[in-house]
mmCIF file of C-alpha atoms and ligand atoms in Angstrom:
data_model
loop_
_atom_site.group_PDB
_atom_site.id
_atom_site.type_symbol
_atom_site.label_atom_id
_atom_site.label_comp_id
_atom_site.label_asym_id
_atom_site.label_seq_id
_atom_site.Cartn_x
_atom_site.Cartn_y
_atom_site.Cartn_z
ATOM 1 C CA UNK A 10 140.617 123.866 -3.475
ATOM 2 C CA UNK A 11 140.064 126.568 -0.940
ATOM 3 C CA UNK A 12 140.801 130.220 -0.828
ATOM 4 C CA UNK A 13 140.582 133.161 -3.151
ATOM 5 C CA UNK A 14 140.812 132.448 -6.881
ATOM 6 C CA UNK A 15 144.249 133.087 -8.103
ATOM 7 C CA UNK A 16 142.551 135.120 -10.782
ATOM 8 C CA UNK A 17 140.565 138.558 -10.172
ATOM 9 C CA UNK A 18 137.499 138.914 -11.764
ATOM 10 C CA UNK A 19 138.522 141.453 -14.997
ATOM 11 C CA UNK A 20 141.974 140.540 -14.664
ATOM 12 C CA UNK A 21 143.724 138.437 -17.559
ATOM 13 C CA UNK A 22 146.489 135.685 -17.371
ATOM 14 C CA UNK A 23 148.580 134.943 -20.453
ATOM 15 C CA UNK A 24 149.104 131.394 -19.687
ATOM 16 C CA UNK A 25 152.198 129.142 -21.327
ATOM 17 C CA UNK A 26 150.569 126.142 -22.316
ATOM 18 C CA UNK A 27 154.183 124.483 -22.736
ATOM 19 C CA UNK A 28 154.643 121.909 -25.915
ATOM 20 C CA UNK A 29 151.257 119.907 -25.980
ATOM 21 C CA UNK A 30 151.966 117.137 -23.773
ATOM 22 C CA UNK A 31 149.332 117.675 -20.713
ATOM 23 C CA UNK A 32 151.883 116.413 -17.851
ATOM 24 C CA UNK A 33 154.331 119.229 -19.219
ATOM 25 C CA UNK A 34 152.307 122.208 -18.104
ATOM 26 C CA UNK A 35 153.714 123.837 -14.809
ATOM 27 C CA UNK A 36 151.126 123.391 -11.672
ATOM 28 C CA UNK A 37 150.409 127.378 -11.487
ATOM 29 C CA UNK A 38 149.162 126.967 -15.190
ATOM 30 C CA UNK A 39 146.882 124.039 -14.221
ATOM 31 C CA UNK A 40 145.358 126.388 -11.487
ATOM 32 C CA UNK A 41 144.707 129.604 -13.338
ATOM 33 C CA UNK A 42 143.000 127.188 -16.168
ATOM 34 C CA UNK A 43 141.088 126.141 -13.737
ATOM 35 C CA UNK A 44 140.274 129.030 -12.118
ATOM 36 C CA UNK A 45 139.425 130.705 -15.046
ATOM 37 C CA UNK A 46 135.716 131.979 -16.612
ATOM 38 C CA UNK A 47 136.769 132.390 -20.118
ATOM 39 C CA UNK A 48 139.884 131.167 -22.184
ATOM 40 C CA UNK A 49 140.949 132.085 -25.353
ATOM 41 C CA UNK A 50 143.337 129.673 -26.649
ATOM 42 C CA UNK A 51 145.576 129.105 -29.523
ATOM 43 C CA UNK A 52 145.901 126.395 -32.669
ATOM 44 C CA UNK A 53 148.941 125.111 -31.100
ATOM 45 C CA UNK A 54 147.189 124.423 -27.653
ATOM 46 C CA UNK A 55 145.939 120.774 -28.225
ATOM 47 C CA UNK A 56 143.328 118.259 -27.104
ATOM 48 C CA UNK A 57 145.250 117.135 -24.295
ATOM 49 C CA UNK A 58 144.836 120.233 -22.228
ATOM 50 C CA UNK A 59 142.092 121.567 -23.482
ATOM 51 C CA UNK A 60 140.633 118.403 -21.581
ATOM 52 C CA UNK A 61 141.891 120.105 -18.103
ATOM 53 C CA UNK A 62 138.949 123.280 -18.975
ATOM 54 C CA UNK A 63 136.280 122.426 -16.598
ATOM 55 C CA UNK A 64 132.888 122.405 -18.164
ATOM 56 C CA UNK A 65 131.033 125.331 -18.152
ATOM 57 C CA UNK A 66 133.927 127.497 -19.041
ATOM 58 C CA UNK A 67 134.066 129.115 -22.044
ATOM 59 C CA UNK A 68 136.734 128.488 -24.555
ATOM 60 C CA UNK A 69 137.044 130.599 -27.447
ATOM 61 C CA UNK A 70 139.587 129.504 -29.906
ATOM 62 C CA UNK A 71 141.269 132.158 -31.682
ATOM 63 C CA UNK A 72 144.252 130.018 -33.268
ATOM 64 C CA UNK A 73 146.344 131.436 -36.184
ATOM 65 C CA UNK A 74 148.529 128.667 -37.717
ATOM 66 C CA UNK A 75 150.927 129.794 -40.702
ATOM 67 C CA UNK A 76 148.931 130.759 -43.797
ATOM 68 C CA UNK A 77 145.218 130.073 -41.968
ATOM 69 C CA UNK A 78 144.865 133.235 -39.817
ATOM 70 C CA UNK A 79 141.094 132.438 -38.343
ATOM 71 C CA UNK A 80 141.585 135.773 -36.339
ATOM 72 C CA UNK A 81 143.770 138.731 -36.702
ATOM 73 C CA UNK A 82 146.066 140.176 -34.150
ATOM 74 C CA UNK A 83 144.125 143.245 -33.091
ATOM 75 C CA UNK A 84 140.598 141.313 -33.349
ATOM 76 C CA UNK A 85 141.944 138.684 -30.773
ATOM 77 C CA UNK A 86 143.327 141.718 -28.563
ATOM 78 C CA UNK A 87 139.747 142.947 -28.296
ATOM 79 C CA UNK A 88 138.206 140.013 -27.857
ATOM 80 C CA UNK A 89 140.309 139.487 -24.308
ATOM 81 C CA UNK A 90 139.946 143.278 -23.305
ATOM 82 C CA UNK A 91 136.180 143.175 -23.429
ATOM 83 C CA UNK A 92 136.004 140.013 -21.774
ATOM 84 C CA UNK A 93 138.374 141.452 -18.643
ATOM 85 C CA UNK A 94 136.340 144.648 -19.176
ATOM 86 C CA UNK A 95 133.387 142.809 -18.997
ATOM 87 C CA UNK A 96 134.673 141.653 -15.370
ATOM 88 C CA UNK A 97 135.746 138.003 -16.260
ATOM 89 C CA UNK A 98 138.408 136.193 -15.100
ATOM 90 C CA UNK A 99 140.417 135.534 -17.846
ATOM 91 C CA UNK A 100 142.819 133.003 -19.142
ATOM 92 C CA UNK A 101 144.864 133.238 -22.496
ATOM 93 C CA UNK A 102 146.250 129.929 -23.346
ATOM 94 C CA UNK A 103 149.315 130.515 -25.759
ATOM 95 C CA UNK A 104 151.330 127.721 -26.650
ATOM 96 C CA UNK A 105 154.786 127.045 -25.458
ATOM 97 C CA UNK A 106 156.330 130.303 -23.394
ATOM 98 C CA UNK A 107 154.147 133.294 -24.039
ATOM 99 C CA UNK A 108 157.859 135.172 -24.371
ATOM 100 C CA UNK A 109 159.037 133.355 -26.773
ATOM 101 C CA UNK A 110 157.455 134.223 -30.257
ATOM 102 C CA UNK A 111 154.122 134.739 -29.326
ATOM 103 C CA UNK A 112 153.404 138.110 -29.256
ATOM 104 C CA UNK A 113 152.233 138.579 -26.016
ATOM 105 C CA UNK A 114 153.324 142.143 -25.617
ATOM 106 C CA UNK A 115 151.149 143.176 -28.149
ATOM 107 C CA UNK A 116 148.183 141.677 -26.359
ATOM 108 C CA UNK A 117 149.771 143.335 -23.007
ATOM 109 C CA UNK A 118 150.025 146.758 -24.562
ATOM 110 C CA UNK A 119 146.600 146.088 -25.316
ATOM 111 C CA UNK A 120 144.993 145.354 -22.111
ATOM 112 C CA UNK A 121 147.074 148.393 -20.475
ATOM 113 C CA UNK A 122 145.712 150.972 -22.547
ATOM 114 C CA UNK A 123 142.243 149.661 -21.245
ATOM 115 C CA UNK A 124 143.797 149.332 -18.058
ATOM 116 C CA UNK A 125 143.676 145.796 -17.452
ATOM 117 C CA UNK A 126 145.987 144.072 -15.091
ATOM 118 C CA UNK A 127 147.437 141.143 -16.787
ATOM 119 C CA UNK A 128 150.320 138.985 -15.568
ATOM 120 C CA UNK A 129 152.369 136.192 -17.041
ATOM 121 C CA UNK A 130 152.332 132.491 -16.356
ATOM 122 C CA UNK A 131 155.930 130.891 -18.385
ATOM 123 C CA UNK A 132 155.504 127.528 -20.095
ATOM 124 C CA UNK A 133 158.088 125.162 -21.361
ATOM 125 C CA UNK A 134 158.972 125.966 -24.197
ATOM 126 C CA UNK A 135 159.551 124.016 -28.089
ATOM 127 C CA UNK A 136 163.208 124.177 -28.047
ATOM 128 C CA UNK A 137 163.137 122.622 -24.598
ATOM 129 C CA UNK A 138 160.878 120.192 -25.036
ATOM 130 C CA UNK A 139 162.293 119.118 -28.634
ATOM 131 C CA UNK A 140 165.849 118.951 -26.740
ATOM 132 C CA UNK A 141 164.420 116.620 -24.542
ATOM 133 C CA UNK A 142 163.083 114.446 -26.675
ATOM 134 C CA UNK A 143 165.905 113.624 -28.618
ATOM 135 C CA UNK A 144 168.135 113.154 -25.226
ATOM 136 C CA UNK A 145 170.496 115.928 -26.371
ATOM 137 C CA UNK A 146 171.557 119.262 -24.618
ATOM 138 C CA UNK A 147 171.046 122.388 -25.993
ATOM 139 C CA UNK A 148 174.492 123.963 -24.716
ATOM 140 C CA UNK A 149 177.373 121.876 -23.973
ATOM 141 C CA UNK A 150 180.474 122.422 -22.428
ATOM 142 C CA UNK A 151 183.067 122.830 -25.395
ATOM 143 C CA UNK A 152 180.862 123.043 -28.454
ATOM 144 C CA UNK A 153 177.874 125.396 -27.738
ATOM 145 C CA UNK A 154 178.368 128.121 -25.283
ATOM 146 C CA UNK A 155 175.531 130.332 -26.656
ATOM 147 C CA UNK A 156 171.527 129.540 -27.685
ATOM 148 C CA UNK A 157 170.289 131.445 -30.173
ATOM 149 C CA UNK A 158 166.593 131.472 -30.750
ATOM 150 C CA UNK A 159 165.335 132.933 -34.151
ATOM 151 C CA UNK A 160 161.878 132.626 -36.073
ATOM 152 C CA UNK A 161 161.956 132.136 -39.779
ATOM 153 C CA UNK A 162 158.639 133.756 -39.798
ATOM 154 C CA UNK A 163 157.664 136.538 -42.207
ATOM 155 C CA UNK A 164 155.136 137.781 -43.568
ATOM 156 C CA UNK A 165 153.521 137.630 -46.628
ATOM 157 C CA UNK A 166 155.850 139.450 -49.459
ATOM 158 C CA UNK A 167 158.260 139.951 -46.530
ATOM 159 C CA UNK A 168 162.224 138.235 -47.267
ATOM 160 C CA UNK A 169 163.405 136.774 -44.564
ATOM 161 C CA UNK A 170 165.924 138.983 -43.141
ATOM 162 C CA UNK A 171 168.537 137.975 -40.202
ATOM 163 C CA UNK A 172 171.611 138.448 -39.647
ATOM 164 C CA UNK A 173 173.162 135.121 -41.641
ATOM 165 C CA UNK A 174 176.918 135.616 -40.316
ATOM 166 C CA UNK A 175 175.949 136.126 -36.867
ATOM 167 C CA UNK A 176 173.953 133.226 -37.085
ATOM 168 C CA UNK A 177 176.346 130.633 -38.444
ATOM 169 C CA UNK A 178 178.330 130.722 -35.603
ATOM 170 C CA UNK A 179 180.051 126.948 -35.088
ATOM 171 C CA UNK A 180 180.259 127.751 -31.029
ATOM 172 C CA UNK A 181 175.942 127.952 -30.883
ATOM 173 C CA UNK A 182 172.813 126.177 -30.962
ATOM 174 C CA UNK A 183 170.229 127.827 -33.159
ATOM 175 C CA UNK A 184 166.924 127.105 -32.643
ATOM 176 C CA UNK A 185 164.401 127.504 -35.289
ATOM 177 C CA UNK A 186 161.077 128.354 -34.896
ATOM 178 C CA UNK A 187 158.875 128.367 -37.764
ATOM 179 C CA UNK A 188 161.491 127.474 -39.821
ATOM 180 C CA UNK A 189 159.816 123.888 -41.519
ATOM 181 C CA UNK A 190 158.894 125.667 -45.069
ATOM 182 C CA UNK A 191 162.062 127.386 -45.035
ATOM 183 C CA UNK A 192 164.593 124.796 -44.133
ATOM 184 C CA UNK A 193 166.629 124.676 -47.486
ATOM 185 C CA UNK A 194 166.675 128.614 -47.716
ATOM 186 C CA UNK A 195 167.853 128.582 -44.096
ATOM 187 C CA UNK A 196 170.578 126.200 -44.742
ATOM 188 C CA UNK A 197 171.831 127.724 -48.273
ATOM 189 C CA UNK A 198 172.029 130.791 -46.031
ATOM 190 C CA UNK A 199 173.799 129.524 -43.311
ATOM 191 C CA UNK A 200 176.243 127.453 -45.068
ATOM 192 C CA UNK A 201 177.099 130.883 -47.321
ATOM 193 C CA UNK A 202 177.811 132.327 -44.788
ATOM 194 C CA UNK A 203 180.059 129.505 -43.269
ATOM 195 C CA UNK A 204 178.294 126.959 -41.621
ATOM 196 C CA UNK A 205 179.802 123.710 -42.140
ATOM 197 C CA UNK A 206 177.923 121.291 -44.237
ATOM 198 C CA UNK A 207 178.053 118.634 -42.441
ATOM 199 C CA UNK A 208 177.101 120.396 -38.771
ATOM 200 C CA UNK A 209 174.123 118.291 -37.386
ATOM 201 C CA UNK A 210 170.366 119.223 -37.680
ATOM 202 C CA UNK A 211 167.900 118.121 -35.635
ATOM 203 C CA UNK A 212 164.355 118.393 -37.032
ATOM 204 C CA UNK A 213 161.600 117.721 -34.217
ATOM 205 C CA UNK A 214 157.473 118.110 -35.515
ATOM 206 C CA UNK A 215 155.158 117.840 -32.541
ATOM 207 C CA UNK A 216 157.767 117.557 -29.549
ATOM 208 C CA UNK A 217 156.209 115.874 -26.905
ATOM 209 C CA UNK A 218 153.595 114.954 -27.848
ATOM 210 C CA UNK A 219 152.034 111.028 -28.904
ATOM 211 C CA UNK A 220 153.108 112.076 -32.823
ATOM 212 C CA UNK A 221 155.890 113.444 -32.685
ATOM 213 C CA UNK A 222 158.386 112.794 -34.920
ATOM 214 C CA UNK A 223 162.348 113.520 -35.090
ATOM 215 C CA UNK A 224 164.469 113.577 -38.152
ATOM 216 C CA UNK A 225 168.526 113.778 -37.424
ATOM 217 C CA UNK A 226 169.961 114.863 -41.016
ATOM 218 C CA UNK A 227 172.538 117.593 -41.850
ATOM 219 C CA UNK A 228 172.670 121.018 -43.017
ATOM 220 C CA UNK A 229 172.918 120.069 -46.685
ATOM 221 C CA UNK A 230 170.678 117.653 -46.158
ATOM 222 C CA UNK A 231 168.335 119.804 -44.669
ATOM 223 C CA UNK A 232 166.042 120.687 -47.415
ATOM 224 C CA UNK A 233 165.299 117.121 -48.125
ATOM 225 C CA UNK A 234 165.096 115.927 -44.621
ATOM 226 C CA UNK A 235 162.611 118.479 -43.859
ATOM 227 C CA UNK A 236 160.215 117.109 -46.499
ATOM 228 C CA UNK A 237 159.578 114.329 -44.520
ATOM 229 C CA UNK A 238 157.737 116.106 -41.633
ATOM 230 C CA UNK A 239 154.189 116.682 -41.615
ATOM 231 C CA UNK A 240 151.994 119.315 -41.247
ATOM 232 C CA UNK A 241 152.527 119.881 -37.475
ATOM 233 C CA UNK A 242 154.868 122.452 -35.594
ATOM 234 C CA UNK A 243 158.744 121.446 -36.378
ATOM 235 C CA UNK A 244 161.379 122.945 -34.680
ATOM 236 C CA UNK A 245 164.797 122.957 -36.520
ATOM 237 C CA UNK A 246 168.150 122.424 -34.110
ATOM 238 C CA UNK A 247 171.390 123.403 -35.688
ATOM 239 C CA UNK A 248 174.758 122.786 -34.416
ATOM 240 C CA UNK A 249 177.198 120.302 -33.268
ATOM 241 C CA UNK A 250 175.631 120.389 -29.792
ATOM 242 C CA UNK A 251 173.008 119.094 -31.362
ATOM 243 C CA UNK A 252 174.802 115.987 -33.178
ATOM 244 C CA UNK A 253 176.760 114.745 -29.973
ATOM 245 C CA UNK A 254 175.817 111.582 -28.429
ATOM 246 C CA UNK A 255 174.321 111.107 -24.969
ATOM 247 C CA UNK A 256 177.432 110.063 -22.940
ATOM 248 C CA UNK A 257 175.472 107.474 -21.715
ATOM 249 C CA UNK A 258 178.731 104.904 -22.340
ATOM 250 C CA UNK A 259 181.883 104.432 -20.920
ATOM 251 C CA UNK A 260 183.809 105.393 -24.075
ATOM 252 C CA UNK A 261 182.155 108.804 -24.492
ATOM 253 C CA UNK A 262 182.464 109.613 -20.785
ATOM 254 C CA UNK A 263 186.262 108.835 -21.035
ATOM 255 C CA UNK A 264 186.705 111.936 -23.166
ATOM 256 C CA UNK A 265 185.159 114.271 -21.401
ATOM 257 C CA UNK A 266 186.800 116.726 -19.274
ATOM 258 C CA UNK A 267 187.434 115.359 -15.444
ATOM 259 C CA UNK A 268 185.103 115.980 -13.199
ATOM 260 C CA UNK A 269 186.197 118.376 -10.324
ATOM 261 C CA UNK A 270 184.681 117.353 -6.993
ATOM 262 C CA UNK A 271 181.341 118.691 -6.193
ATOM 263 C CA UNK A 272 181.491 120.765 -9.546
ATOM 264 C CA UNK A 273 179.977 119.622 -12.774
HETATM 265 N N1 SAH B 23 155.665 130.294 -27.790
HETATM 266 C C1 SAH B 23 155.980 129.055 -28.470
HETATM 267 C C2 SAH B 23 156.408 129.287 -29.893
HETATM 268 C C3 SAH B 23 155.345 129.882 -30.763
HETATM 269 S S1 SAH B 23 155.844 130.005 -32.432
HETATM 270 C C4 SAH B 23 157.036 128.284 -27.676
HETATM 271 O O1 SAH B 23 157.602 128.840 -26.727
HETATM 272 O O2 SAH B 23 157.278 127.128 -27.980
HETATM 273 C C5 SAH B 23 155.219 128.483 -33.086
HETATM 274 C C6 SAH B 23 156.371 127.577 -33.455
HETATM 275 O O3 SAH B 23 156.890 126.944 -32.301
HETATM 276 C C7 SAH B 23 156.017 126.441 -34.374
HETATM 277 O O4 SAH B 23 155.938 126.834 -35.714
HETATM 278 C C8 SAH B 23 157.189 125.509 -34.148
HETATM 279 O O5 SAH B 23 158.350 125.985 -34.792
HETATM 280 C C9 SAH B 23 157.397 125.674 -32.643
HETATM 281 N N2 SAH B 23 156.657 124.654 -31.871
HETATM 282 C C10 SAH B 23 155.651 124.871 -31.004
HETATM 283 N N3 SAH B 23 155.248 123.709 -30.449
HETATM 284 C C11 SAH B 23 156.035 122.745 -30.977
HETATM 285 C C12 SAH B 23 156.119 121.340 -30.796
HETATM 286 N N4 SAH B 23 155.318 120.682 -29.958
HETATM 287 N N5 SAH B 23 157.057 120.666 -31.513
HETATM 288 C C13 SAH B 23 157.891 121.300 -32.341
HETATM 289 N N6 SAH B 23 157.847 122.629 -32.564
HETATM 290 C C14 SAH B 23 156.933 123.350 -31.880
#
């Protein structure tokens, strides 16, 4: 490759490292890793692209998965600033979307009061790639007009606290991050507060990648279902979105609406 790095020496990237498959991270995300001097990366970034590091470039892994933090918040938002500080071009591999539960305004905050440029590289991101892998949609015309994305993170001593009747709305997809440990609370919760029992669940562990595993079960069912995961990321997909087949036959495409011409 020729021409300027696409990273300035002391500036910092937070980089989406999408789902874990390799082939699933964008282009722009393969450069700046590339480009990079130092990157810090996460317990959810796997093997697979920590290959694409080039030797010779550091890699400092400051992963926090749930119960094993190996490196606090505010020690990991140091650890970048000095590095940019220090003048290095700097890559911060979080996995999935950076936006999406991962905290990356606290490490921006950061890095501005040291006044650090940083910028923001988007990944794919779980509820995408779990979608995908189970050939489903996550909105569909008729049953899901709305996507909600929650975490059923807390922590420690914390009760999980959302808002239960906004939630069980029959007309969304929920996506559930974190949710694995939780899955019977979240469905006792839901279905209190309305959710049928029998509205489809998708549970996905390690979307996209050679392990991954999906369990199709229902919101009763949940709690039990979710026992058979492992211990890698899960995503939890609720809602009757979630439960309709791929119209892949005649039958099913005879019932949906009519196509207008050119629309979709
Ligand atoms: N920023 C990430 C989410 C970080 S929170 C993203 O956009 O995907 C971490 C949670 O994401 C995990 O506990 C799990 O719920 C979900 N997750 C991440 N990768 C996953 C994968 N490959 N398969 C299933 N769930 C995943």
């Amino acid at each position: 490759m020729t021409g300027a790095s696409p990273i300035a020496p002391g500036e910092v990237w937070l980089v989406g490292a999408g789902p874990g498959d390799p082939d699933l991270l964008t282009r722009k995300a393969e450069k700046l890793i590339r480009a990079a001097d130092i990157v810090f990366y996460d317990a959810l970034v796997g093997p697979g692209i920590l290959d694409l590091i080039p030797h010779g470039t550091e890699q400092v892994s400051v992963g926090k998965r749930a119960g094993r933090h190996s490196k606090d918040q505010d020690t990991i938002n140091d650890l970048i600033v000095r590095a940019a500080l220090a003048g290095r071009r700097v890559v911060r591999l979080k996995g999935g979307d950076p936006s999406i539960f991962g905290r990356s305004m606290e490490e921006m905050a950061a890095l501005a009061r040291h006044g650090v440029a940083a910028r923001i590289c988007p990944g794919i991101t779980a509820a995408s790639a779990a979608a995908a892998s189970a050939s489903i949609s996550l909105t569909l015309r008729g049953l899901a007009r709305k996507l909600l994305f929650v975490t059923a993170h807390v922590r420690e001593g914390e009760i999980l606290d959302l808002d239960w009747d906004a939630l069980a709305d029959p007309g969304a997809t929920l996506a559930v991050y974190m949710g694995k440990s939780s899955a019977g609370m979240i469905a006792r919760r839901l279905m209190a507060s309305g959710l049928a029992a029998a509205t489809p669940v998708l549970a996905i562990e390690n979307a996209s990648l050679p392990d991954e595993r999906i369990v199709r079960t229902r919101l009763d069912l949940l709690e039990i279902a979710a026992r058979a995961l492992g211990s890698g990321p899960a995503l939890l997909l609720i809602g009757d979105a979630v439960g309709a087949a791929s119209p892949i036959s005649g039958a099913s495409a005879a019932v949906r609406a009519p196509a207008r011409s050119g629309g979709r």
